[in-house]
XYZ file of C-alpha atoms in Angstrom:
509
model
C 65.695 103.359 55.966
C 64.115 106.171 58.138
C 64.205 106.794 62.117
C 61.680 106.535 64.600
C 61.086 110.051 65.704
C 63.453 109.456 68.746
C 66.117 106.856 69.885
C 66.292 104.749 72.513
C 67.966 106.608 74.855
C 69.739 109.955 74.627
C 72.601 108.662 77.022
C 73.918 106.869 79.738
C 75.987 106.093 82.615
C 77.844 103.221 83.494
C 79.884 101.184 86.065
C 81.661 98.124 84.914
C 83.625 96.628 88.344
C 85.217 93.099 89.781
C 84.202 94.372 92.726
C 82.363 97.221 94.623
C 82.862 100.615 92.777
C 80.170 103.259 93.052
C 77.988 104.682 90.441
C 78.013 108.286 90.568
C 74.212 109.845 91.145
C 73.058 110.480 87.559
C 72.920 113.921 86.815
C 72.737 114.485 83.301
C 71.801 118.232 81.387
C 69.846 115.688 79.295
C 66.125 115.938 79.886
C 64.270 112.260 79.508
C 63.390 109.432 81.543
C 65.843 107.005 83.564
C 65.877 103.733 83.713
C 68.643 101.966 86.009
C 69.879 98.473 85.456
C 72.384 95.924 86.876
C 73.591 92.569 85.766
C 76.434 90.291 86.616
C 78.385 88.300 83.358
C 78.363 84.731 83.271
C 82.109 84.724 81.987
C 83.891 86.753 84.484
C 83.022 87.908 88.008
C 81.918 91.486 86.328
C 79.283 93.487 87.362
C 77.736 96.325 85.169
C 75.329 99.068 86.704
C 73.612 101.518 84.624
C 71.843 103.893 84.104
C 69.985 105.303 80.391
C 68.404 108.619 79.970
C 66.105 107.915 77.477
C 62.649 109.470 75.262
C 59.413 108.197 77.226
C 58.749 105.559 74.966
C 60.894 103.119 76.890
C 64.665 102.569 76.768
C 64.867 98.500 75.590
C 66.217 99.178 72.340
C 69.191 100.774 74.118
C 70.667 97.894 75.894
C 71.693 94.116 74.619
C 72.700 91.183 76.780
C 73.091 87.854 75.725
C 74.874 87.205 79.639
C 77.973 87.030 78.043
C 78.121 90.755 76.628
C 76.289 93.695 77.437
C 75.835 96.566 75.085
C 74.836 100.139 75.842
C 73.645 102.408 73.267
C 73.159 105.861 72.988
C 71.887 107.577 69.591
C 71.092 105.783 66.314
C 72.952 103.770 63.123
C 72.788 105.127 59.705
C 73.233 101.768 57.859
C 71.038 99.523 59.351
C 69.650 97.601 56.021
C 73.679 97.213 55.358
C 74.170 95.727 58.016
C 70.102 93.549 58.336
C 72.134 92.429 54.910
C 75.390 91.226 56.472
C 73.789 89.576 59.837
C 70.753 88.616 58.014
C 69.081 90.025 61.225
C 65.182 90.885 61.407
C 64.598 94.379 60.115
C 62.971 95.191 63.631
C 66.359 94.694 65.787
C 67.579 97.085 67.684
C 70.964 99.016 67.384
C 71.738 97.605 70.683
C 71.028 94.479 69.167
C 72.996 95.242 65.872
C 76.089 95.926 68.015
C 76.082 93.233 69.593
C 75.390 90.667 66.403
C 78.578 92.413 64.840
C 80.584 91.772 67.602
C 80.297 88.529 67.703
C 81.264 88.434 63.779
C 83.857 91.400 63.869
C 85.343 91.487 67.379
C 86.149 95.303 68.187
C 85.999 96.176 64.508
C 81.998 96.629 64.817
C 83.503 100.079 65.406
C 84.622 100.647 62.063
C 81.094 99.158 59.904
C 79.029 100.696 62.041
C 77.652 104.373 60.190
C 75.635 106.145 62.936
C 75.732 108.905 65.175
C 76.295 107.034 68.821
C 78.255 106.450 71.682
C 78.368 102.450 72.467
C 80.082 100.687 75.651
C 80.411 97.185 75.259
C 81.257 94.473 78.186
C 82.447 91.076 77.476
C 84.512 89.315 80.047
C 86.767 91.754 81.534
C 86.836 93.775 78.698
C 85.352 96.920 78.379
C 84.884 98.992 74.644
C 83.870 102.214 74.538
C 83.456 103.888 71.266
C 82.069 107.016 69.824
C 81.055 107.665 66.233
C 83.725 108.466 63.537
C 83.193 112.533 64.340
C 82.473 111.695 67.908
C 79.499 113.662 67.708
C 78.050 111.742 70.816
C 80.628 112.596 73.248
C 81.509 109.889 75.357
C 83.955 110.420 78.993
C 85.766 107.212 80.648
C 87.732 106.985 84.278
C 89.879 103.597 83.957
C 91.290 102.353 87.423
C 92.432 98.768 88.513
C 89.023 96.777 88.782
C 86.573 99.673 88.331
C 85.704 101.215 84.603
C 83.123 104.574 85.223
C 81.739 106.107 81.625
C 79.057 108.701 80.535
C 77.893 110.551 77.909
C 78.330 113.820 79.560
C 81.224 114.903 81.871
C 78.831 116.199 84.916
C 78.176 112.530 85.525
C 81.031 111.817 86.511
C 82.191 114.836 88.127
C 81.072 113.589 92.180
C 83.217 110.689 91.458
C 86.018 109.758 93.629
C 89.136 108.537 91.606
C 90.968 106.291 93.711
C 94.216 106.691 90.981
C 94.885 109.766 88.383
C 95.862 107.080 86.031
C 98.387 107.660 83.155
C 97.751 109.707 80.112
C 95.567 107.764 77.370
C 97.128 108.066 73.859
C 95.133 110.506 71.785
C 92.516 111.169 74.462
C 92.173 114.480 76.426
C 91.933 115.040 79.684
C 89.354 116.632 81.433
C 89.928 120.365 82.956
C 89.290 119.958 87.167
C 88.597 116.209 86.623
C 91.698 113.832 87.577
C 91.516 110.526 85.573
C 88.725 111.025 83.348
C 89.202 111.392 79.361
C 87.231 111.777 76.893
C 87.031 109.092 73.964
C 88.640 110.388 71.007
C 86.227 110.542 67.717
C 86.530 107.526 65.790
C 87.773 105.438 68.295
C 86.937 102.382 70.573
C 89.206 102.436 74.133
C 89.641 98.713 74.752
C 89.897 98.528 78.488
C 90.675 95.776 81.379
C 88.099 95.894 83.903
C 90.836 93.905 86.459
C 93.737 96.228 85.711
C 92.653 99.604 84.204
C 95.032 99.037 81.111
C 93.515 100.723 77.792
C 94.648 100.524 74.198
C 93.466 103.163 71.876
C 92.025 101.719 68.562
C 91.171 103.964 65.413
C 88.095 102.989 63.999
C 87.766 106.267 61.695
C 90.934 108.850 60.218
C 90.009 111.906 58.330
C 90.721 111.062 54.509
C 93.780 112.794 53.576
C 94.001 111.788 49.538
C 92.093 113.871 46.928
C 90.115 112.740 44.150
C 90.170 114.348 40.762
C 86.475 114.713 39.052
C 84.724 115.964 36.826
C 82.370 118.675 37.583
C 79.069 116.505 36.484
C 80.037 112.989 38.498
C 80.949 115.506 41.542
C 77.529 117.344 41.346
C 76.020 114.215 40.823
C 78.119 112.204 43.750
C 77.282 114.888 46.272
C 73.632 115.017 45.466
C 73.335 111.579 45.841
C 75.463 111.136 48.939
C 73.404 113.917 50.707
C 69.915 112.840 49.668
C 70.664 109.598 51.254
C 71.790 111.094 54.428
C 68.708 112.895 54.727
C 66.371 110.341 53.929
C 68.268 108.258 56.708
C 67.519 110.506 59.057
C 63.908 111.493 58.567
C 61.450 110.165 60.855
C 59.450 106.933 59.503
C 56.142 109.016 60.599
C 54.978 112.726 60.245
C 56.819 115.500 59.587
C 60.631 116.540 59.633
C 61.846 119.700 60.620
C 64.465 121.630 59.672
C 66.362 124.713 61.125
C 66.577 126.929 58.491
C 68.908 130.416 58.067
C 68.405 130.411 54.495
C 72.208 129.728 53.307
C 72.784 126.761 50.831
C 73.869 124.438 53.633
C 70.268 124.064 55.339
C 68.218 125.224 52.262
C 70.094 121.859 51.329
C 69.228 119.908 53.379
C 65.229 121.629 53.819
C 64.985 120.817 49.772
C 65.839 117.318 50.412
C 63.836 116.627 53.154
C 61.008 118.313 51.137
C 61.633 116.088 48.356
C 61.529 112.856 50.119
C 58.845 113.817 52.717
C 55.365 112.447 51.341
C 53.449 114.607 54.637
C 55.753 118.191 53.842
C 58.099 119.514 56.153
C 58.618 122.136 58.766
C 61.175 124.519 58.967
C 62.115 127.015 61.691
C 64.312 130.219 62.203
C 66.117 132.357 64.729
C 67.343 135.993 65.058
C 67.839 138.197 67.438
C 67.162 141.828 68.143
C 70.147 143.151 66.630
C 70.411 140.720 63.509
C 68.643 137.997 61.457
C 68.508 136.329 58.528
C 64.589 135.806 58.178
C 64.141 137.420 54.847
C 66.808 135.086 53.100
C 64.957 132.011 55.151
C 61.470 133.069 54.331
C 62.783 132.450 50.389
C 63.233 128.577 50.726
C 60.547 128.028 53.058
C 57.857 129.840 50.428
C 60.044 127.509 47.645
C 59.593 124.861 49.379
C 55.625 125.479 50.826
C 57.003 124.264 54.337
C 55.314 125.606 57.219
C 58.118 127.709 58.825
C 58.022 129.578 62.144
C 60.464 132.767 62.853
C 62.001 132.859 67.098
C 63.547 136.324 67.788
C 65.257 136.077 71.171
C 66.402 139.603 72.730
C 70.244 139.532 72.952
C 70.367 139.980 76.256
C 67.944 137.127 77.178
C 70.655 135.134 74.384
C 73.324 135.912 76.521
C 71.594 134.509 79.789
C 72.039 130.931 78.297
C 75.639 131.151 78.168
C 75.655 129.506 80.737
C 73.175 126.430 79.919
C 75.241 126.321 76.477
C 78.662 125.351 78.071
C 76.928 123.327 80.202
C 75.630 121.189 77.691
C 78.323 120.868 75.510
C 81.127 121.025 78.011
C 83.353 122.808 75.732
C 85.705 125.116 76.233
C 86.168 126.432 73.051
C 84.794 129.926 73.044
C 84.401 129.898 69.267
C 82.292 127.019 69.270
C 80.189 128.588 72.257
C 79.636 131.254 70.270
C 78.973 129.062 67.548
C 76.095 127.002 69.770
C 74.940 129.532 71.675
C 71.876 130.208 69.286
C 71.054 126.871 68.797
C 70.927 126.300 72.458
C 68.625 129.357 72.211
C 66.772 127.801 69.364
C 66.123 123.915 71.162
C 65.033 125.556 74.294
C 62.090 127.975 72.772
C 61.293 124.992 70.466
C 57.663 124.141 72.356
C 54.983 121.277 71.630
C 56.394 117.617 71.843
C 60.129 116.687 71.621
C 61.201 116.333 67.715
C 63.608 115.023 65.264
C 64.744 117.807 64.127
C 67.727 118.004 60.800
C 70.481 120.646 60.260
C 72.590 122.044 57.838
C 75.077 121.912 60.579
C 78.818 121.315 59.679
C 79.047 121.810 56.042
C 81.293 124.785 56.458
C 84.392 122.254 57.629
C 85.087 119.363 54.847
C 83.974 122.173 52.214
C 86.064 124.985 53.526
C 83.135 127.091 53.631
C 84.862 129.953 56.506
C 87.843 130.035 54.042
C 87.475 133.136 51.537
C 90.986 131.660 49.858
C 90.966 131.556 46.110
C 94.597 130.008 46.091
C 93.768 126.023 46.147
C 96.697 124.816 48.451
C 95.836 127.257 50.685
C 91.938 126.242 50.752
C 93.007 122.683 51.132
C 95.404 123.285 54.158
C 92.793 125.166 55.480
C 89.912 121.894 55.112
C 93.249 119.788 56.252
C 93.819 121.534 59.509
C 89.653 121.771 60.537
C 89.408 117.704 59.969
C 92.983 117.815 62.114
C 90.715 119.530 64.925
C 87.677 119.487 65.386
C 88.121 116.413 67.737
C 86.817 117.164 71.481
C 85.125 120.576 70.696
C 81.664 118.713 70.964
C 79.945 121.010 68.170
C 77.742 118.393 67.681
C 76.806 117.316 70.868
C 72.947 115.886 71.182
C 72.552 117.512 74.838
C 72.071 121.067 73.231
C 69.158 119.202 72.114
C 68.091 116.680 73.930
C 68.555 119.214 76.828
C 64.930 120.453 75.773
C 63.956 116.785 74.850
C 64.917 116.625 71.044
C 67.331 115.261 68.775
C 68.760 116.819 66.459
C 70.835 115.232 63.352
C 73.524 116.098 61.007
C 73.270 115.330 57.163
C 76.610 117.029 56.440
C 78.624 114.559 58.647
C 77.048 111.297 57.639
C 79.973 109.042 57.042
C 79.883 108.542 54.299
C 79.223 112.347 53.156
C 82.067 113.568 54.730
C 84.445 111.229 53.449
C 83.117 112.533 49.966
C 83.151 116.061 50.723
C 86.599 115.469 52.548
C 88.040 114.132 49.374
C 87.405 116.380 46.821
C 90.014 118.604 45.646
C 89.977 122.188 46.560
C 89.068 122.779 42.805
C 85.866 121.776 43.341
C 85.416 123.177 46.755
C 86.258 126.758 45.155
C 85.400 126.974 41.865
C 84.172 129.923 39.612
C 84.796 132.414 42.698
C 82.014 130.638 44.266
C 83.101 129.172 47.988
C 81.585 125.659 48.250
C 80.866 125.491 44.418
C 80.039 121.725 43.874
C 77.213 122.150 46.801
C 75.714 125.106 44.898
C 76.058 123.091 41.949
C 74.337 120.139 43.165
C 71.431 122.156 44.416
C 71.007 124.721 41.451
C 67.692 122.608 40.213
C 65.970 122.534 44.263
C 66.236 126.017 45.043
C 66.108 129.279 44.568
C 68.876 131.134 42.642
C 68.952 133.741 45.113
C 69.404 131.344 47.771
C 72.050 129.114 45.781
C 73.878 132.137 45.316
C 74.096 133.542 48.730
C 77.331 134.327 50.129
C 78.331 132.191 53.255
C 77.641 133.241 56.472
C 78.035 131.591 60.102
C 75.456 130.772 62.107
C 76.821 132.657 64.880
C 77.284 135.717 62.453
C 73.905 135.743 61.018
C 71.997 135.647 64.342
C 74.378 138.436 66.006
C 75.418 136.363 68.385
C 78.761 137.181 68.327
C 78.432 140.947 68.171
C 76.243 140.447 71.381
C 78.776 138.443 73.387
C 82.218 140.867 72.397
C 79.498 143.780 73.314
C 79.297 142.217 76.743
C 82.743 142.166 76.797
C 83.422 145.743 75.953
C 80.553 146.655 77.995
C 82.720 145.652 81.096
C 85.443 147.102 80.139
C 87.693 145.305 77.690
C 89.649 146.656 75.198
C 89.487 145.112 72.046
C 92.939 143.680 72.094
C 91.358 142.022 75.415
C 87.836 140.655 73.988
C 89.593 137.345 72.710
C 91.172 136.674 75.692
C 88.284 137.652 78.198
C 85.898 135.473 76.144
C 88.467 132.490 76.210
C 88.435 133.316 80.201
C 84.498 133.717 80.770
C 83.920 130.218 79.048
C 86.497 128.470 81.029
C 85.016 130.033 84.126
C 81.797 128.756 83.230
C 83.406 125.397 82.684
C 84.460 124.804 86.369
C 81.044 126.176 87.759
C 78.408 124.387 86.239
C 80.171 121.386 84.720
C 83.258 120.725 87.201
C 81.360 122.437 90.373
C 77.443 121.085 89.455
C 76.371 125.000 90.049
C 73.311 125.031 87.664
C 73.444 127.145 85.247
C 70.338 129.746 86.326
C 72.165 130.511 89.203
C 75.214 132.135 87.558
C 74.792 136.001 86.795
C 77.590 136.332 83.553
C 77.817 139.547 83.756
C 78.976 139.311 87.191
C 81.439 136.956 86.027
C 82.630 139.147 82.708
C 83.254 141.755 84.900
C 85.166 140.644 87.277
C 87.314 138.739 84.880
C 87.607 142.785 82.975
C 89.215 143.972 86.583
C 91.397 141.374 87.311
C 93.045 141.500 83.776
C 93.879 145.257 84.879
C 95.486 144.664 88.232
């Protein structure tokens, strides 16, 4: 089953209290409409305010009350005609609505049926749920305190808020930098949490698969192919045209050829560089393949490093990697003009398939694949708000559910195979694309835009040693942290080279 071209709402923010409890003023990096909303349960003397950030169409689909239980949804499910099939619901329910039917049947375990990318908060009685999707993708933040729950999709919302106690450590959760009380949700779990006392127990809804399977090359190829085409075709849009970002490696051409194949109206497909590097050539390959009308954005590197700011700000990371790793598609959403889109990626790939990893030794490759699904909890690569920050939404084929599990699964053997890193996608491509493209040698996003050659030549441009241009990164990115997501500073009123520099000096003194 395909999308609508947006969801129902992008995010939200929400007070569940027995009794008084202020909503923070909703300031979200999000860009949509908000809609506010406040209702008391029947069962128990709990009130829930809201408020959705949402597409223009309207944000109804996004919230589900039957008086008893509330539901608040943010994002979209995968496996809606699975579960249509289980409720025997009408096809034209919402996810809201979804989540709230399999509640009632599965109790908290919705959580763990539920394929999607989303972050949910459920309110029955004095119960609270808040869940995120098995990668977390849609981050989700909660402050627990005796008779007053606060959550959000985004950590700014919550940052004017006043936390009456720091509250103890949640198990699993991390807290957040500058922001007593408030956690955020780990990925693939639902926080079960008493309105009246502030008491949370963690639940797992979604681990990392740990076991290997052995398999033949052919049912591999053939398993992945399928798995992926699927997860595209869930995520095109029921009505014109997808587009895809496109560099041109096998991850995206991927997921472009796919989309092509399934698309009845064609697709579009668009590229970035910058001044100093690109990857347009290798792009321009699959998009001629393909017939797709493609567009090229070239964004001067120092105009690229301007947004540093605006990219920790909407993915509230503090990571430097991953910055670096978002930084161009924070670039890319934000020169993307004409109306809001759904736009697919070939985002991801790289971390169940070892794709980083040049390691021909097998145990090594598969400690390698074991420690990236160990970690790559809380980093919020694949946050919607460096989207939806420009009005889009962007999706991610490569961590479907039920891909990633696959891809997670297979032994190293296939992963690395023929001196070929991430042989069984090549593979499972060969017959879509170009040879030159299925044969391209890996390269990061971040690495084929230049992006990270610009940022360390900011660095060293201030100052730094190289020994230091790790360190000063890791500095300038927490920095940025506290100022626009702790502090509320917006982010066009921060100069960073102001800020690299002075971090340079006072690493000296």
């Amino acid at each position: 089953m395909t999308q609508t071209e947006l969801p129902a709402a992008f995010g939200f923010l929400a007070s569940a209290h027995t009794g008084g409890g202020r909503i923070p003023t909703a300031v979200f990096a999000t860009r949509g409409r908000h809609t506010r909303l406040s209702e008391r349960l029947r069962t128990r003397p709990v009130d829930v305010d809201a408020v959705l950030v949402h597409p223009d169409a309207g944000s109804c689909g996004a919230h589900a009350s039957d008086g008893d239980t509330l539901v608040l949804f943010a994002g979209e499910i995968y496996n809606r005609d699975e579960i249509h099939g289980t409720l025997g619901t009408r096809t034209s329910a919402s996810d809201s609505e979804l989540v709230s039917g399999l509640f009632e049947k599965y109790g908290l375990h919705v959580f763990r049926v539920i394929n999607g990318r989303y972050a949910a908060l459920l309110v029955a009685g004095t119960r609270v749920l808040a869940a995120t999707d098995h990668a977390g993708s849609v981050p989700l933040y909660v402050r627990p305190e005796p008779g007053h729950v606060l959550a959000a999709t985004e950590v700014k919302a919550l940052a004017d808020a006043d936390a009456a106690v720091r509250g103890a450590p949640i198990s699993g959760a991390r807290r957040i930098r500058g922001l007593p009380g408030l956690h955020q949700v780990p990925a693939g779990a639902v926080l079960d949490i008493r309105v009246d006392t502030g008491a949370v127990t963690v639940h797992r809804t979604w681990v990392p698969p740990v076991h290997r399977c052995l398999t033949e090359e052919d049912e591999a190829v053939n398993r992945v192919r399928a798995a992926l085409e699927k997860a595209v075709i869930r995520r095109l849009p029921d009505a014109g045209r997808p587009l895809v970002v496109l560099s041109g490696g096998i991850d995206s051409s991927a997921v472009a050829a796919l989309s092509h194949g399934a698309s009845a109206s064609g697709i579009d497909t668009l590229s970035m560089g910058t001044d100093t590097s690109n990857e347009f050539p290798q792009a321009r390959v699959v998009a001629e393949h393909l017939r797709s009308e493609h567009r090229e954005i070239t964004i001067e590197s120092g105009d690229l490093l301007t947004l540093l700011p605006h990219t920790v700000h909407a993915a509230e990371s503090l990571d430097p990697e991953v910055i670096e790793y978002l930084l161009p598609l924070t670039a890319l959403y934000r020169r993307m003009d004409g109306p809001p889109r759904r736009v697919l990626t070939g985002y991801g790939a790289d971390i169940p398939l070892g794709g980083m990893h040049r390691e021909d030794r097998l145990p090594n490759l598969d400690t390698a694949v074991v420690f990236d699904m160990d970690t790559f909890d809380g980093l919020n690569e694949m946050s919607p708000v460096l989207s939806t920050v420009s009005g889009h939404w962007s999706t991610h084929p490569y961590w479907d559910r039920e891909v990633l599990e696959l891809l997670t699964s297979l032994e190293a053997g296939l992963k690395r195979r023929y001196g070929r890193d991430k042989w069984v996608l090549r593979a499972a491509m060969a017959d879509l694309l170009p040879a030159e493209t299925v044969n391209r040698p890996k390269l990061g996003v971040h690495e084929g835009s230049g992006t990270t050659a610009s940022f360390s030549m900011l660095v060293r441009r201030a100052g730094a040693a190289e020994d230091e241009v790790a360190a000063v990164k890791a500095r300038v990115v927490q920095e940025l942290f506290d100022r626009t997501v702790v502090g509320g500073v917006h982010p066009d009123d921060i100069e960073v080279e102001e800020i690299v520099g002075k971090i340079v000096a006072e690493g000296r003194r």
